[in-house]
PDB file of C-alpha atoms in Angstrom:
ATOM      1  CA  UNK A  25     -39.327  14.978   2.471  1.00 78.00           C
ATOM      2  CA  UNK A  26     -35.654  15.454   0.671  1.00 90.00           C
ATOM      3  CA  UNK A  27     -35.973  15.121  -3.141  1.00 95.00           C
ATOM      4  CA  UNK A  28     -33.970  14.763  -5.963  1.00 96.00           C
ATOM      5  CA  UNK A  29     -33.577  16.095  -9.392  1.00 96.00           C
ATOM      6  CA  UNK A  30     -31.862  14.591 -12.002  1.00 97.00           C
ATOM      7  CA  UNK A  31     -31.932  16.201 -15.603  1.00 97.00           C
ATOM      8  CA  UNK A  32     -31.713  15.041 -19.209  1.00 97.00           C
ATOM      9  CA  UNK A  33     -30.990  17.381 -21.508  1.00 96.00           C
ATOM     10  CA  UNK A  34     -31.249  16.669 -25.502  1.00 96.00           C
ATOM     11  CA  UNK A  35     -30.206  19.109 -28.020  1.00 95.00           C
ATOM     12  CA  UNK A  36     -28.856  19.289 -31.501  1.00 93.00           C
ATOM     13  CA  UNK A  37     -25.848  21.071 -32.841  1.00 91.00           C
ATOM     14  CA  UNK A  38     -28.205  23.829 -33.743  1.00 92.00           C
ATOM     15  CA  UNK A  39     -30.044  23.912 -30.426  1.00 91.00           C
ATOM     16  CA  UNK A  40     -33.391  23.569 -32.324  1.00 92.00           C
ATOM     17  CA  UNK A  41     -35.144  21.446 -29.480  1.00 93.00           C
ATOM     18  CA  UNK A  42     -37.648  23.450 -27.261  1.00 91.00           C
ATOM     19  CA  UNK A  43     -40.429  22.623 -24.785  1.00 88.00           C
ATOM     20  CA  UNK A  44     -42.584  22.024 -27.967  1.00 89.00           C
ATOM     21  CA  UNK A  45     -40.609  20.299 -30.579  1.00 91.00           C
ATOM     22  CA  UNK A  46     -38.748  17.680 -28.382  1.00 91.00           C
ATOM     23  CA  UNK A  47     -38.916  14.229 -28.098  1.00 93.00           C
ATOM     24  CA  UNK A  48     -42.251  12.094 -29.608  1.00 94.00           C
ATOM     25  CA  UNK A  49     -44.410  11.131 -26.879  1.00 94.00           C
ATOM     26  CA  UNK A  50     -43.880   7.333 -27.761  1.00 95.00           C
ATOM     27  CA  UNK A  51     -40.057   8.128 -27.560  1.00 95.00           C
ATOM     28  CA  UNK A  52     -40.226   9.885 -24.151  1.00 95.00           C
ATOM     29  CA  UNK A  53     -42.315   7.288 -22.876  1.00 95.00           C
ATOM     30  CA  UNK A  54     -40.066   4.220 -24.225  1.00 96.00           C
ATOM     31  CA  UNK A  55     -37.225   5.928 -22.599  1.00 96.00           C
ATOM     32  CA  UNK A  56     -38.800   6.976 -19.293  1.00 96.00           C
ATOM     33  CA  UNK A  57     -39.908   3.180 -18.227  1.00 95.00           C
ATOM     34  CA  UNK A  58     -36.393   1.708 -20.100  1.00 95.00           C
ATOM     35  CA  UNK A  59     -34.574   4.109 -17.214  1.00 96.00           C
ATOM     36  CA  UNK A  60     -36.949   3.213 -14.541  1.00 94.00           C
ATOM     37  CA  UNK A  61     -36.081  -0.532 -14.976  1.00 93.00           C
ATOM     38  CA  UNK A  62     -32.759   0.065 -15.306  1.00 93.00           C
ATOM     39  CA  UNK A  63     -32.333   2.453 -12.001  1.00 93.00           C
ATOM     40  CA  UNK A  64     -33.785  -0.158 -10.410  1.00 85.00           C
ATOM     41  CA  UNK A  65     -36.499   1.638  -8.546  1.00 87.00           C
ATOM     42  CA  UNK A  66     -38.525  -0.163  -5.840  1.00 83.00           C
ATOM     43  CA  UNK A  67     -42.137  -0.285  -5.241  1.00 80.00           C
ATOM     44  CA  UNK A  68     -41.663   2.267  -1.985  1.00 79.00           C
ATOM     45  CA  UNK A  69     -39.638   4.790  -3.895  1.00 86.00           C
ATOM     46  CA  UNK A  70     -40.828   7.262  -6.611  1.00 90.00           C
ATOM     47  CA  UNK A  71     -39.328   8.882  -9.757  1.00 94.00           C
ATOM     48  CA  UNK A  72     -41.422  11.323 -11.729  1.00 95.00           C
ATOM     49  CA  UNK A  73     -41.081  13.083 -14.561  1.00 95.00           C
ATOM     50  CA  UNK A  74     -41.280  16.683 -12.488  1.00 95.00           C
ATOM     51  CA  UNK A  75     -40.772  19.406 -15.520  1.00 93.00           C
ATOM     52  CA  UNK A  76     -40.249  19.981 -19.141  1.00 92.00           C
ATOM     53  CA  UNK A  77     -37.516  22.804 -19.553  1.00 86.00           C
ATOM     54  CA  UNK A  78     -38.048  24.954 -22.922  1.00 80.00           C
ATOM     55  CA  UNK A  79     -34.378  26.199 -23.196  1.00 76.00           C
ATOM     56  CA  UNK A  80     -34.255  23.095 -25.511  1.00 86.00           C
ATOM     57  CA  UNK A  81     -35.296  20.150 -24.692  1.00 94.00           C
ATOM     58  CA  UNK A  82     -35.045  19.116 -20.989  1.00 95.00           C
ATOM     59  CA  UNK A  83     -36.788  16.319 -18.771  1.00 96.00           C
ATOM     60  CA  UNK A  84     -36.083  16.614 -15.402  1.00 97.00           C
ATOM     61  CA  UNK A  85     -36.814  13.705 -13.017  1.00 97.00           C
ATOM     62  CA  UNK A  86     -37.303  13.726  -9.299  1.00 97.00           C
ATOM     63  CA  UNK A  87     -36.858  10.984  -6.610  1.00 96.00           C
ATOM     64  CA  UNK A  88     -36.968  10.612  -2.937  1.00 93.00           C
ATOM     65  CA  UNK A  89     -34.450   7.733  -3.161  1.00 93.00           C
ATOM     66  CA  UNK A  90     -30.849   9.117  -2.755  1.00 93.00           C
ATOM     67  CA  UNK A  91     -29.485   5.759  -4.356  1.00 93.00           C
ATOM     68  CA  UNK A  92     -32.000   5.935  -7.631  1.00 94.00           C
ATOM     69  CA  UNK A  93     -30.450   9.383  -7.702  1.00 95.00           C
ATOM     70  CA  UNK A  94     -26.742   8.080  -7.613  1.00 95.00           C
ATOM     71  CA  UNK A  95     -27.516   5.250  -9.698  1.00 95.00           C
ATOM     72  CA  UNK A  96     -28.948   7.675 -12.385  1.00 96.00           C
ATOM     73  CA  UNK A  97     -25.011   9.222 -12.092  1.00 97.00           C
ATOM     74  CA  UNK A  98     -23.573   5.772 -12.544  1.00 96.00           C
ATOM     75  CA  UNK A  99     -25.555   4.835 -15.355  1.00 96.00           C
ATOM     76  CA  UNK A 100     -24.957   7.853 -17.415  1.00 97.00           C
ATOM     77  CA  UNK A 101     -21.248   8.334 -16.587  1.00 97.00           C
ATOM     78  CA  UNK A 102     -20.827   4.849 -17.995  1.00 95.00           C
ATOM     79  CA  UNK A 103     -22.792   5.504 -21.236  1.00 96.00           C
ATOM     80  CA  UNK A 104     -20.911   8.742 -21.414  1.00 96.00           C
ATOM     81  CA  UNK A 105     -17.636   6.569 -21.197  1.00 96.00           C
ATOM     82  CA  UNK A 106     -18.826   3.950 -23.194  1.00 95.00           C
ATOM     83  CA  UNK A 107     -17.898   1.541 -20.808  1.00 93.00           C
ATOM     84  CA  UNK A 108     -20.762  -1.119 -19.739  1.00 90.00           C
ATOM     85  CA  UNK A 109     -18.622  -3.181 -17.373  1.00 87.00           C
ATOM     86  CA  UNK A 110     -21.072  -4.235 -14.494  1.00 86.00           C
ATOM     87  CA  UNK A 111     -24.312  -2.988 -16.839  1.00 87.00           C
ATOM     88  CA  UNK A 112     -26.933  -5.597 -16.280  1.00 87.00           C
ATOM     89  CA  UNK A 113     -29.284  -6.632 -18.924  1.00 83.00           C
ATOM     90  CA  UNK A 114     -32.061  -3.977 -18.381  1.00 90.00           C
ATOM     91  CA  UNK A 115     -29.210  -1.119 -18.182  1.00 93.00           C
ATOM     92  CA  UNK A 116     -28.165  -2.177 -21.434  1.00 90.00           C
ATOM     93  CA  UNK A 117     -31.226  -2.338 -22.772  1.00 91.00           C
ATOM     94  CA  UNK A 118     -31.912   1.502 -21.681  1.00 95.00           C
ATOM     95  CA  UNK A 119     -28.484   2.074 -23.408  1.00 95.00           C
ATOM     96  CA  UNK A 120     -29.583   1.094 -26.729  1.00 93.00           C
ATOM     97  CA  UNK A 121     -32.607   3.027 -26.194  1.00 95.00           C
ATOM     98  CA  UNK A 122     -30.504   6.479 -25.936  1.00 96.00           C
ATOM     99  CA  UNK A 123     -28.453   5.609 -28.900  1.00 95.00           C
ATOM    100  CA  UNK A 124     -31.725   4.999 -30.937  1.00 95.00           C
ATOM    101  CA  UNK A 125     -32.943   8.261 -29.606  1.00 95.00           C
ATOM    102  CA  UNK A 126     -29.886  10.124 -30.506  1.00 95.00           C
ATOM    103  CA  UNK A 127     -29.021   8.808 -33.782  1.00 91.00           C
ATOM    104  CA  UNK A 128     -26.842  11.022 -35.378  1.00 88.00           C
ATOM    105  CA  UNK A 129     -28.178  14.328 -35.051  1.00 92.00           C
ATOM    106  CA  UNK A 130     -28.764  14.881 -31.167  1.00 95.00           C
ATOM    107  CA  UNK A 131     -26.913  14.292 -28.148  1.00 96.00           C
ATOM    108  CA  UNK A 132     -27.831  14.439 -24.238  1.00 97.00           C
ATOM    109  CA  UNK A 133     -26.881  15.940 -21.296  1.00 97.00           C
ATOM    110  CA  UNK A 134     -26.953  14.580 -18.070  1.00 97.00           C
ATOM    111  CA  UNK A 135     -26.251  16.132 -14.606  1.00 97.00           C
ATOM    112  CA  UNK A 136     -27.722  17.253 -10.967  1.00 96.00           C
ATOM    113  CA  UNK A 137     -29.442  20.070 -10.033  1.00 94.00           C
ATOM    114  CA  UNK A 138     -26.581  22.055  -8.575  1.00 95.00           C
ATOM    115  CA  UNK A 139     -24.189  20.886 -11.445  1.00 94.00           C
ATOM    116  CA  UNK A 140     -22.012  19.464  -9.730  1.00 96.00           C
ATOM    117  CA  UNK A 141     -22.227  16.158 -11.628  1.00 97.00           C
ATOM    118  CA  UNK A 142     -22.778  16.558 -15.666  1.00 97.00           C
ATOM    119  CA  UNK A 143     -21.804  14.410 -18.405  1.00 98.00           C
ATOM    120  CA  UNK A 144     -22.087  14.558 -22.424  1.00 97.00           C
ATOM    121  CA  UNK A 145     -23.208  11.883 -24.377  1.00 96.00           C
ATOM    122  CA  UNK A 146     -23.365  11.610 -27.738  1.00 92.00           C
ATOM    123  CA  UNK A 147     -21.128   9.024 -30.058  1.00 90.00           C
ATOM    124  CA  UNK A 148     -22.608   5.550 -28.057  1.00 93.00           C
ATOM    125  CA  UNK A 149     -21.029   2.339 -29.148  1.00 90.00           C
ATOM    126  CA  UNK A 150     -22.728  -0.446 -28.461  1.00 83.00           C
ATOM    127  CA  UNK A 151     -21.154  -3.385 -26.496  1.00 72.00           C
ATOM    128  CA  UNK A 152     -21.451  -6.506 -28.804  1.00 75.00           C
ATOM    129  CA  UNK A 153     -24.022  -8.716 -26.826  1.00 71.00           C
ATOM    130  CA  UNK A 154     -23.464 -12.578 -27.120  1.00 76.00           C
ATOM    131  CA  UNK A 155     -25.766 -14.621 -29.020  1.00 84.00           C
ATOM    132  CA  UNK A 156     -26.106 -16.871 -26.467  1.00 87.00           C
ATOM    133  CA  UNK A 157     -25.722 -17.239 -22.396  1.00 86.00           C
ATOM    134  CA  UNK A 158     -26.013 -20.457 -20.240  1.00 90.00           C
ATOM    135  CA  UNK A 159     -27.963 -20.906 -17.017  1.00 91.00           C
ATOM    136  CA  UNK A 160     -28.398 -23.915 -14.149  1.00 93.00           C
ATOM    137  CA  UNK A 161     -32.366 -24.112 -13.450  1.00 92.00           C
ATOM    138  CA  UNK A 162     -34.077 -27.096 -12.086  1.00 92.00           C
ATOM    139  CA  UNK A 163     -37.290 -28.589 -13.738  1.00 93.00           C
ATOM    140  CA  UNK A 164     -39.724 -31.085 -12.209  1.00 93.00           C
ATOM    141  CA  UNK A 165     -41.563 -33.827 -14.875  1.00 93.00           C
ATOM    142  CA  UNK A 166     -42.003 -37.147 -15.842  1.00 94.00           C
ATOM    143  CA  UNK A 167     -39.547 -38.898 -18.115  1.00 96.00           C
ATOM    144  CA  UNK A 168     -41.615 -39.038 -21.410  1.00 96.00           C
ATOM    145  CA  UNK A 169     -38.594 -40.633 -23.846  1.00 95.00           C
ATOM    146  CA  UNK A 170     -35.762 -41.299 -23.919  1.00 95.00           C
ATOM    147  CA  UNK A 171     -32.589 -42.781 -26.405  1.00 91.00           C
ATOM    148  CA  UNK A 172     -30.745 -41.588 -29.183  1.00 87.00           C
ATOM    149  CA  UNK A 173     -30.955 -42.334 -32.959  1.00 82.00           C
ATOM    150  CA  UNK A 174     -28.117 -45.010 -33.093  1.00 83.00           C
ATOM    151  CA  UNK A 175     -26.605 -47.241 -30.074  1.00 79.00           C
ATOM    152  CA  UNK A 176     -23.313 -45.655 -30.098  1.00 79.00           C
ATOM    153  CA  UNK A 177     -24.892 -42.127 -30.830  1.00 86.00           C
ATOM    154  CA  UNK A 178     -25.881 -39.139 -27.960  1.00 93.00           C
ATOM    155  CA  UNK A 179     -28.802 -39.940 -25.945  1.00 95.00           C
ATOM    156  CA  UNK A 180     -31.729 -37.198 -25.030  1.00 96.00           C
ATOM    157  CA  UNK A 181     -34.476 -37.500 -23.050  1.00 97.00           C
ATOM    158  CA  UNK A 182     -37.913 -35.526 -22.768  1.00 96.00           C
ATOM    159  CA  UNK A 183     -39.727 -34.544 -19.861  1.00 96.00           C
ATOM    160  CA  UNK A 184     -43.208 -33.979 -19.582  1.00 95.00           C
ATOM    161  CA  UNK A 185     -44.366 -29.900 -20.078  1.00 93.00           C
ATOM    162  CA  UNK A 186     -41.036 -29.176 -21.653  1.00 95.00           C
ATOM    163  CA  UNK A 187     -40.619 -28.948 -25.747  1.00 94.00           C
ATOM    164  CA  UNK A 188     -37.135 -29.680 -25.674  1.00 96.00           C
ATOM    165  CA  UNK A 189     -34.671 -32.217 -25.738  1.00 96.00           C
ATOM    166  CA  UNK A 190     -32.167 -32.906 -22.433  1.00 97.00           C
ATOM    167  CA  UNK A 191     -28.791 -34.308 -23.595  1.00 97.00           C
ATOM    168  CA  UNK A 192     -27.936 -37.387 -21.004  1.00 96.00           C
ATOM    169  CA  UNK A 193     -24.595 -39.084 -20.741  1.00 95.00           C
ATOM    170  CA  UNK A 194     -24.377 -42.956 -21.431  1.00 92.00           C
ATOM    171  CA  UNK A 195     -24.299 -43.601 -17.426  1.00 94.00           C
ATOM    172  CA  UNK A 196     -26.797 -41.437 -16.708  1.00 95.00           C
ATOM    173  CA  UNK A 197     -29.279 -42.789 -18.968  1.00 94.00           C
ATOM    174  CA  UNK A 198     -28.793 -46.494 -17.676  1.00 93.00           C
ATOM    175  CA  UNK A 199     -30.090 -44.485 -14.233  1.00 94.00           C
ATOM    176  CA  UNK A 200     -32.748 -43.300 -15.696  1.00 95.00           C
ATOM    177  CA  UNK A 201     -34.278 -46.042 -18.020  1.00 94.00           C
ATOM    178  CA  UNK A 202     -36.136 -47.714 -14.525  1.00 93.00           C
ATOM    179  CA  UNK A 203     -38.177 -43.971 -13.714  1.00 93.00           C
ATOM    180  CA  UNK A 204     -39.488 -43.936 -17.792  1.00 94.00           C
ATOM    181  CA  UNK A 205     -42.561 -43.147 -17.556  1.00 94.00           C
ATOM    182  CA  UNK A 206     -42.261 -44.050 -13.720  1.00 90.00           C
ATOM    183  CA  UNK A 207     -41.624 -40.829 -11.239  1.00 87.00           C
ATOM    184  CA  UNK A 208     -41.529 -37.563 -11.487  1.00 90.00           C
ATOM    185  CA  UNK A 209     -38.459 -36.046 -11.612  1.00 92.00           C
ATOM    186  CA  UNK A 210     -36.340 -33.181 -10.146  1.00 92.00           C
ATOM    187  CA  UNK A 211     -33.685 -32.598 -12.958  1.00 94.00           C
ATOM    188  CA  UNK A 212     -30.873 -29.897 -12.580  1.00 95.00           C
ATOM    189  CA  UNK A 213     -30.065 -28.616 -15.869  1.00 96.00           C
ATOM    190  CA  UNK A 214     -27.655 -26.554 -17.832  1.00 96.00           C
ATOM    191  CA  UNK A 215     -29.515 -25.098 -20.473  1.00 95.00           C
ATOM    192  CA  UNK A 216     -27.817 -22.557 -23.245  1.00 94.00           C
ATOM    193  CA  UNK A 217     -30.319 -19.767 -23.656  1.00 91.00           C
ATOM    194  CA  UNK A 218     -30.646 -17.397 -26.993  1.00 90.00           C
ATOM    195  CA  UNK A 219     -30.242 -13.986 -25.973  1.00 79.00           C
ATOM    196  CA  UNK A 220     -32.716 -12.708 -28.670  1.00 79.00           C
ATOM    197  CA  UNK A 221     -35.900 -14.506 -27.165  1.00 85.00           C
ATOM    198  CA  UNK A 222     -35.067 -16.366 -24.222  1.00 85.00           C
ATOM    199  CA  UNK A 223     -35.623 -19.722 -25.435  1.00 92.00           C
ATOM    200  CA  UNK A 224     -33.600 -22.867 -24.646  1.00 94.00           C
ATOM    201  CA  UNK A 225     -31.487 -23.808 -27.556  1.00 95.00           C
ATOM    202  CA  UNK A 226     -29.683 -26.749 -26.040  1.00 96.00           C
ATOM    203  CA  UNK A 227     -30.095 -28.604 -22.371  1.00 97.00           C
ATOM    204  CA  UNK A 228     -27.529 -31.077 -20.792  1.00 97.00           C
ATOM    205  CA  UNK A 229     -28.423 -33.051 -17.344  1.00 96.00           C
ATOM    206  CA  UNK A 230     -26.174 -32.275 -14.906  1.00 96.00           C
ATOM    207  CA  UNK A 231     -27.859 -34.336 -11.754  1.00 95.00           C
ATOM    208  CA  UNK A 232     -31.513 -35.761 -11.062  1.00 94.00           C
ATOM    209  CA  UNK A 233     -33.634 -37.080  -8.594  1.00 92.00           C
ATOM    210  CA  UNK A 234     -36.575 -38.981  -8.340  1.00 89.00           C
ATOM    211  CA  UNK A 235     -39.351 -37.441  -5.852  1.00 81.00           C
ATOM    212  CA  UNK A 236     -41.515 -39.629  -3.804  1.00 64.00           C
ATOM    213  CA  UNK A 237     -45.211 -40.145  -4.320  1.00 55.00           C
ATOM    214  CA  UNK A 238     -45.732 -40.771  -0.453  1.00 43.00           C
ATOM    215  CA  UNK A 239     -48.574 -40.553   1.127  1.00 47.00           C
ATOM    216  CA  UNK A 240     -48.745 -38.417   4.859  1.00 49.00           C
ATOM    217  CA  UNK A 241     -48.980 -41.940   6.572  1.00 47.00           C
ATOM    218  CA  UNK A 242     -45.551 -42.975   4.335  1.00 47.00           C
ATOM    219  CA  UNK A 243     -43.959 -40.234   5.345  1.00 48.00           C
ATOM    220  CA  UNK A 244     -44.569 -41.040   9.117  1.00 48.00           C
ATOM    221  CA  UNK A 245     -43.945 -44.347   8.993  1.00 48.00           C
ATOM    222  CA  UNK A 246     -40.223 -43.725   7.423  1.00 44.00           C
ATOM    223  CA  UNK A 247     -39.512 -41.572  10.024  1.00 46.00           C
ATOM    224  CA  UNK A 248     -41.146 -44.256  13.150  1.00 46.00           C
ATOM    225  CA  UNK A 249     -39.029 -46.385  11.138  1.00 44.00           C
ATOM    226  CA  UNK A 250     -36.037 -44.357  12.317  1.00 42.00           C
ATOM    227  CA  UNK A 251     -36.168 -43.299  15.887  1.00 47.00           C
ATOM    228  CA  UNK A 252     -39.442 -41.355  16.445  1.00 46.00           C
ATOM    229  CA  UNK A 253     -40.895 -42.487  19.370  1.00 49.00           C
ATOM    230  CA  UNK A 254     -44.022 -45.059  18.754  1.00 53.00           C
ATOM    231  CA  UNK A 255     -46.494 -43.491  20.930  1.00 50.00           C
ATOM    232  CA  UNK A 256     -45.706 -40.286  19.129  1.00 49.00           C
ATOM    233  CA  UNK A 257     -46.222 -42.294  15.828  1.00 47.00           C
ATOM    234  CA  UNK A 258     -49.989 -43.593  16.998  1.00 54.00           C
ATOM    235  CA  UNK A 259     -50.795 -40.060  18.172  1.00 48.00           C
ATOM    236  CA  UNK A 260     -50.408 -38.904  14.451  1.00 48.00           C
ATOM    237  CA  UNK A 261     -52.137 -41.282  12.952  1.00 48.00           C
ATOM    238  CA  UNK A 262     -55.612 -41.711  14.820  1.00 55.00           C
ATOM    239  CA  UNK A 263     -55.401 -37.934  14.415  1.00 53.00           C
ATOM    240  CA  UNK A 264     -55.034 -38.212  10.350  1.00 48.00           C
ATOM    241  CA  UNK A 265     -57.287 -40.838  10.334  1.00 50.00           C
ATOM    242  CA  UNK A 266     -60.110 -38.904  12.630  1.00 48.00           C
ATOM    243  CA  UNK A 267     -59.395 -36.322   9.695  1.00 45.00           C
ATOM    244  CA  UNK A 268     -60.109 -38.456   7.123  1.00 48.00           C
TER     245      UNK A 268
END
């Protein structure tokens, strides 16, 4: 099987890093699964840490993936470049985990085996991450309240298994007031999400739905209602009802 190797090299400016006075276990380790989320490495392939090099401090990494192994090249050129276009969250993530390795006394080398990809990194600055992002997600509940402080003021309402208010236009809450406490709901939101924890900060409704409480026999008799054949119909039923 074809392998891989991939090296990170850390250092100082006077090359006082060895095999034995590298980087803290806890450190290594941080680093190491920060990478391996950010490489994106599936459950099939493999990346190991395969050697510690004494002529300073050097980890090198192996993989039987050949795209792990070019997205290990992408990842560092970009950090090397400082430029995080197209970084997703978890490659950013592993960025600001080499810049709080590095601090101001060390800086890394990354390259190939044969050399014939190698980049220096060593002054990383941070891309300034938003404090907030938006996202469309769907919930399911039952309308618990709903209304706003004053007549003319914004109304909210709350769903069931959710700790947060949903802002609702004027004409959408007149749809809503006859499922209150009624159906459950399928509710499309837009929800503005802090980037810190995750949580929802804000939620506006952007379409609902009520689901039906239908039994199997509803369900049947909507569609006999339409154009399934009767005969058809009675066959499903004494079946159901043998079940039953």
């Amino acid at each position: 099987m074809k392998t891989f190797d991939f090296i990170l090299r850390f250092d100082d400016s006077g090359h006082n890093l060895t095999a034995k006075n590298g980087l803290s276990i806890k450190d290594l380790s941080d680093l190491l699964s920060s990478l391996y989320e950010a490489v994106n490495v599936s459950d099939v392939d493999k990346l190991v840490l395969s050697e510690v090099r004494g002529n300073c401090y050097a980890i090198n990494l192996t993989t039987n993936n050949e795209l792990v192994h070019e997205n290990l090249k992408v990842v560092h050129k970009k950090i090397s470049l400082n430029d995080y276009q197209g970084l997703n969250k978890k490659q950013l993530k592993y960025v600001g985990k080499v810049k709080s390795i590095l601090k101001d006394n060390l800086y890394l080398q990354a390259y190939n085996e044969e050399k014939s990809f190698k980049v220096d990194v060593k002054d990383i600055e941070l891309p300034k991450i938003p404090d907030f992002y938006y996202e469309i997600s769907s919930v399911y509940g039952i309308i618990t309240s709903i209304g706003g402080r004053s007549i003319d003021g914004v109304s909210y309402i709350r769903i069931n298994g959710y700790n947060y208010d949903i802002k609702v236009s004027s004409f959408q809450e007149a749809k809503l007031i006859p499922f209150f406490k009624k159906n459950k709901m399928r509710l499309v939101l837009n929800k503005k999400m802090s980037t810190s924890d995750n949580q929802v900060k804000s939620a506006d409704l952007e379409s609902f739905e009520a689901t039906e409480n239908l039994s199997f026999l509803d369900k049947i008799e909507s569609v006999r209602n339409s154009d399934f054949d009767d005969k058809v119909f009675q066959i499903f039923k004494n079946r159901y009802e043998d079940i039953e």
